[in-house]
Amino acid sequence: MNAPLAEAKALYRYLLRLGDLSLVLGQRLGEWVGHSPALEEDLGLANIALDLIGQARLLLTYAGEVEGRGRGEDELAFLREHGEYLNAIMVEQPNGDFGRTIVRQVLIDAFQLELYERMTASTDERLAAIAAKSVKEIRYHLRYSAGWLVRLGDGTDESHARVQSALESLWPYTVELFAEDELDLLMRSGASRRGCPRFALPGRHASANY
């Protein structure tokens, strides 16, 4: 495979990885619509879900253009086969109760904020622009989820126990966010020459304290 084709394939898969995470998490949060513990939280989770779907649309549209096979956001979102989605496994996990959803959201929000802030410096102007728009949304997401985590953690014995249990259950899935794979190494090494930061956070590894 020549260098331009290898570069395009790597960027395509990288965009899918980012887009799929937002897509699947947005769909999971959408399951709460009409079922949240209060109307305000119904709207809060729905707004976050809409932001995530919006991010996925931008990333998957770009991925389709890079792929060059005429596929758009809808085809990439809904018409791929099982095993072709590249999202982190954590976002596939069932919502569980409200506390578990909040714990999952805090972990992903914190990760995405760090990643997208770095991605605003990408030399790929299209990706940098998507990151700049997304960072504003993710900051709100983290304020919302972190605020609820504090409220639940400092609330009743039961609410504390539930979020503690959720954290212990979901924490092992964070390994995937920080462990490098071949695509991460390719993007970080400069083989793509687009300046994209790798999926796992720069300088972080699965064994690092976070």
Tab-separated table of C-alpha atoms in Angstrom:
chain	number	residue	atom	x	y	z
A	1	MET	CA	0.000	0.000	0.000
A	2	ASN	CA	1.488	3.371	-0.980
A	3	ALA	CA	1.910	6.167	1.569
A	4	PRO	CA	-1.108	8.320	0.571
A	5	LEU	CA	-3.446	5.307	0.693
A	6	ALA	CA	-2.048	4.172	4.041
A	7	GLU	CA	-2.467	7.691	5.393
A	8	ALA	CA	-6.068	7.916	4.212
A	9	LYS	CA	-6.918	4.494	5.667
A	10	ALA	CA	-5.431	5.420	9.030
A	11	LEU	CA	-7.296	8.732	9.156
A	12	TYR	CA	-10.529	7.014	8.113
A	13	ARG	CA	-10.273	4.485	10.930
A	14	TYR	CA	-9.290	7.187	13.415
A	15	LEU	CA	-12.355	9.241	12.507
A	16	LEU	CA	-14.548	6.151	12.858
A	17	ARG	CA	-13.091	5.479	16.291
A	18	LEU	CA	-13.923	8.975	17.482
A	19	GLY	CA	-17.291	9.110	15.768
A	20	ASP	CA	-18.424	5.682	16.920
A	21	LEU	CA	-17.739	6.514	20.551
A	22	SER	CA	-19.978	9.585	20.374
A	23	LEU	CA	-22.588	7.778	18.290
A	24	VAL	CA	-23.032	4.809	20.601
A	25	LEU	CA	-22.921	6.846	23.797
A	26	GLY	CA	-25.464	9.282	22.367
A	27	GLN	CA	-27.779	6.381	21.563
A	28	ARG	CA	-27.353	4.942	25.052
A	29	LEU	CA	-28.222	8.276	26.668
A	30	GLY	CA	-31.224	8.582	24.376
A	31	GLU	CA	-32.668	5.523	26.105
A	32	TRP	CA	-33.241	7.702	29.169
A	33	VAL	CA	-35.704	10.003	27.401
A	34	GLY	CA	-39.005	9.613	29.232
A	35	HIS	CA	-37.408	7.461	31.929
A	36	SER	CA	-35.139	9.839	33.875
A	37	PRO	CA	-35.751	10.405	37.609
A	38	ALA	CA	-36.900	14.000	36.979
A	39	LEU	CA	-37.965	16.116	34.010
A	40	GLU	CA	-34.876	18.326	34.300
A	41	GLU	CA	-32.577	15.308	34.068
A	42	ASP	CA	-34.612	13.951	31.169
A	43	LEU	CA	-33.807	17.154	29.291
A	44	GLY	CA	-30.210	17.275	30.518
A	45	LEU	CA	-29.364	13.783	29.291
A	46	ALA	CA	-31.260	14.352	26.049
A	47	ASN	CA	-29.240	17.509	25.359
A	48	ILE	CA	-25.973	15.668	25.952
A	49	ALA	CA	-27.156	12.865	23.678
A	50	LEU	CA	-27.933	15.386	20.931
A	51	ASP	CA	-24.485	16.960	21.286
A	52	LEU	CA	-22.860	13.546	20.978
A	53	ILE	CA	-24.884	12.632	17.903
A	54	GLY	CA	-23.904	15.984	16.409
A	55	GLN	CA	-20.229	15.214	17.001
A	56	ALA	CA	-20.685	11.770	15.462
A	57	ARG	CA	-22.306	13.282	12.365
A	58	LEU	CA	-19.363	15.619	11.772
A	59	LEU	CA	-16.789	12.876	12.264
A	60	LEU	CA	-18.594	10.231	10.222
A	61	THR	CA	-19.255	12.670	7.388
A	62	TYR	CA	-15.548	13.436	7.257
A	63	ALA	CA	-14.743	9.720	7.458
A	64	GLY	CA	-16.999	9.050	4.486
A	65	GLU	CA	-15.237	11.713	2.450
A	66	VAL	CA	-11.829	10.290	3.336
A	67	GLU	CA	-12.997	6.766	2.464
A	68	GLY	CA	-14.092	7.936	-0.979
A	69	ARG	CA	-16.744	5.264	-1.553
A	70	GLY	CA	-19.741	7.569	-1.517
A	71	ARG	CA	-20.880	6.634	1.970
A	72	GLY	CA	-22.238	9.405	4.197
A	73	GLU	CA	-22.953	9.722	7.892
A	74	ASP	CA	-26.119	7.606	7.794
A	75	GLU	CA	-24.534	4.716	5.913
A	76	LEU	CA	-21.559	4.665	8.268
A	77	ALA	CA	-23.755	5.028	11.345
A	78	PHE	CA	-26.298	2.333	10.523
A	79	LEU	CA	-25.169	0.109	7.675
A	80	ARG	CA	-21.864	-1.323	8.855
A	81	GLU	CA	-21.592	-4.909	10.021
A	82	HIS	CA	-20.994	-6.115	13.557
A	83	GLY	CA	-17.291	-5.823	14.305
A	84	GLU	CA	-16.814	-2.800	12.036
A	85	TYR	CA	-17.617	-0.307	14.788
A	86	LEU	CA	-14.526	1.019	16.564
A	87	ASN	CA	-15.994	2.620	19.694
A	88	ALA	CA	-14.662	1.975	23.175
A	89	ILE	CA	-16.513	-0.921	24.817
A	90	MET	CA	-17.437	1.192	27.833
A	91	VAL	CA	-20.040	3.167	25.902
A	92	GLU	CA	-21.838	-0.040	24.926
A	93	GLN	CA	-22.471	-0.979	28.545
A	94	PRO	CA	-26.110	-0.899	29.701
A	95	ASN	CA	-27.237	2.305	31.345
A	96	GLY	CA	-28.214	0.594	34.573
A	97	ASP	CA	-29.546	3.035	37.138
A	98	PHE	CA	-29.082	6.805	36.976
A	99	GLY	CA	-25.951	6.653	39.144
A	100	ARG	CA	-24.269	4.136	36.861
A	101	THR	CA	-25.063	6.282	33.821
A	102	ILE	CA	-23.533	9.290	35.556
A	103	VAL	CA	-20.342	7.416	36.462
A	104	ARG	CA	-19.913	6.231	32.871
A	105	GLN	CA	-20.541	9.772	31.650
A	106	VAL	CA	-17.941	11.302	33.967
A	107	LEU	CA	-15.292	8.853	32.777
A	108	ILE	CA	-16.011	9.474	29.095
A	109	ASP	CA	-16.419	13.239	29.518
A	110	ALA	CA	-13.085	13.560	31.286
A	111	PHE	CA	-11.380	11.482	28.611
A	112	GLN	CA	-12.997	13.309	25.698
A	113	LEU	CA	-12.224	16.741	27.104
A	114	GLU	CA	-8.526	15.956	27.432
A	115	LEU	CA	-8.417	14.406	23.974
A	116	TYR	CA	-10.385	17.055	22.112
A	117	GLU	CA	-8.506	19.937	23.740
A	118	ARG	CA	-5.303	18.435	22.307
A	119	MET	CA	-6.971	17.806	18.979
A	120	THR	CA	-7.703	21.526	18.513
A	121	ALA	CA	-3.983	21.842	17.714
A	122	SER	CA	-4.154	19.269	14.918
A	123	THR	CA	-2.679	20.351	11.592
A	124	ASP	CA	-5.718	18.735	9.987
A	125	GLU	CA	-7.861	21.873	9.894
A	126	ARG	CA	-11.119	19.957	9.494
A	127	LEU	CA	-10.434	17.796	12.538
A	128	ALA	CA	-9.228	20.783	14.560
A	129	ALA	CA	-12.464	22.642	13.780
A	130	ILE	CA	-14.593	19.666	14.850
A	131	ALA	CA	-12.579	19.459	18.075
A	132	ALA	CA	-12.943	23.176	18.797
A	133	LYS	CA	-16.731	22.968	18.477
A	134	SER	CA	-16.900	19.772	20.519
A	135	VAL	CA	-14.741	21.059	23.386
A	136	LYS	CA	-17.352	23.690	24.260
A	137	GLU	CA	-20.011	21.004	24.486
A	138	ILE	CA	-17.870	18.505	26.387
A	139	ARG	CA	-17.020	21.076	29.062
A	140	TYR	CA	-20.732	21.396	29.760
A	141	HIS	CA	-21.126	17.615	29.741
A	142	LEU	CA	-18.394	17.225	32.359
A	143	ARG	CA	-19.831	19.955	34.579
A	144	TYR	CA	-23.189	18.211	34.463
A	145	SER	CA	-21.947	14.680	35.090
A	146	ALA	CA	-19.342	15.661	37.695
A	147	GLY	CA	-21.901	17.746	39.544
A	148	TRP	CA	-24.266	14.813	39.741
A	149	LEU	CA	-21.487	12.454	40.782
A	150	VAL	CA	-20.672	14.680	43.748
A	151	ARG	CA	-24.338	14.931	44.690
A	152	LEU	CA	-24.817	11.177	44.569
A	153	GLY	CA	-21.510	10.375	46.228
A	154	ASP	CA	-22.176	12.804	49.076
A	155	GLY	CA	-25.875	11.945	49.297
A	156	THR	CA	-27.422	9.012	51.104
A	157	ASP	CA	-25.638	5.820	52.001
A	158	GLU	CA	-27.524	4.089	49.209
A	159	SER	CA	-26.654	6.649	46.520
A	160	HIS	CA	-23.003	6.546	47.592
A	161	ALA	CA	-22.946	2.758	47.478
A	162	ARG	CA	-24.531	2.693	44.033
A	163	VAL	CA	-22.047	5.070	42.397
A	164	GLN	CA	-19.140	3.371	44.166
A	165	SER	CA	-20.269	0.030	42.824
A	166	ALA	CA	-20.705	1.509	39.343
A	167	LEU	CA	-17.199	2.979	39.419
A	168	GLU	CA	-15.671	-0.335	40.442
A	169	SER	CA	-17.609	-2.074	37.668
A	170	LEU	CA	-16.796	0.431	34.898
A	171	TRP	CA	-13.217	1.292	35.821
A	172	PRO	CA	-11.644	-1.731	34.070
A	173	TYR	CA	-13.066	-0.462	30.759
A	174	THR	CA	-10.895	2.661	31.022
A	175	VAL	CA	-7.870	0.532	30.084
A	176	GLU	CA	-9.012	0.587	26.465
A	177	LEU	CA	-8.992	4.387	26.452
A	178	PHE	CA	-5.343	4.607	27.414
A	179	ALA	CA	-3.732	1.541	25.836
A	180	GLU	CA	-2.013	2.106	22.492
A	181	ASP	CA	-2.760	-0.064	19.495
A	182	GLU	CA	-1.376	-0.070	15.958
A	183	LEU	CA	-3.623	2.780	14.831
A	184	ASP	CA	-2.612	4.929	17.791
A	185	LEU	CA	1.057	4.353	17.038
A	186	LEU	CA	0.583	5.168	13.372
A	187	MET	CA	-1.236	8.419	14.070
A	188	ARG	CA	1.202	9.445	16.794
A	189	SER	CA	4.321	8.550	14.810
A	190	GLY	CA	3.511	11.085	12.148
A	191	ALA	CA	2.967	8.458	9.453
A	192	SER	CA	-0.276	10.207	8.532
A	193	ARG	CA	1.428	13.648	8.514
A	194	ARG	CA	-1.862	15.220	9.576
A	195	GLY	CA	-0.806	15.937	13.150
A	196	CYS	CA	-3.685	14.081	14.779
A	197	PRO	CA	-3.179	13.224	18.454
A	198	ARG	CA	-3.609	9.558	19.190
A	199	PHE	CA	-6.819	8.139	20.624
A	200	ALA	CA	-5.178	7.335	23.946
A	201	LEU	CA	-4.038	10.452	25.769
A	202	PRO	CA	-0.501	11.660	25.075
A	203	GLY	CA	1.870	10.426	27.738
A	204	ARG	CA	-0.733	8.146	29.297
A	205	HIS	CA	-0.712	4.363	29.400
A	206	ALA	CA	-3.069	1.715	30.690
A	207	SER	CA	-0.981	1.307	33.822
A	208	ALA	CA	-0.919	5.019	34.640
A	209	ASN	CA	-2.844	6.400	37.581
A	210	TYR	CA	-5.771	8.539	36.475
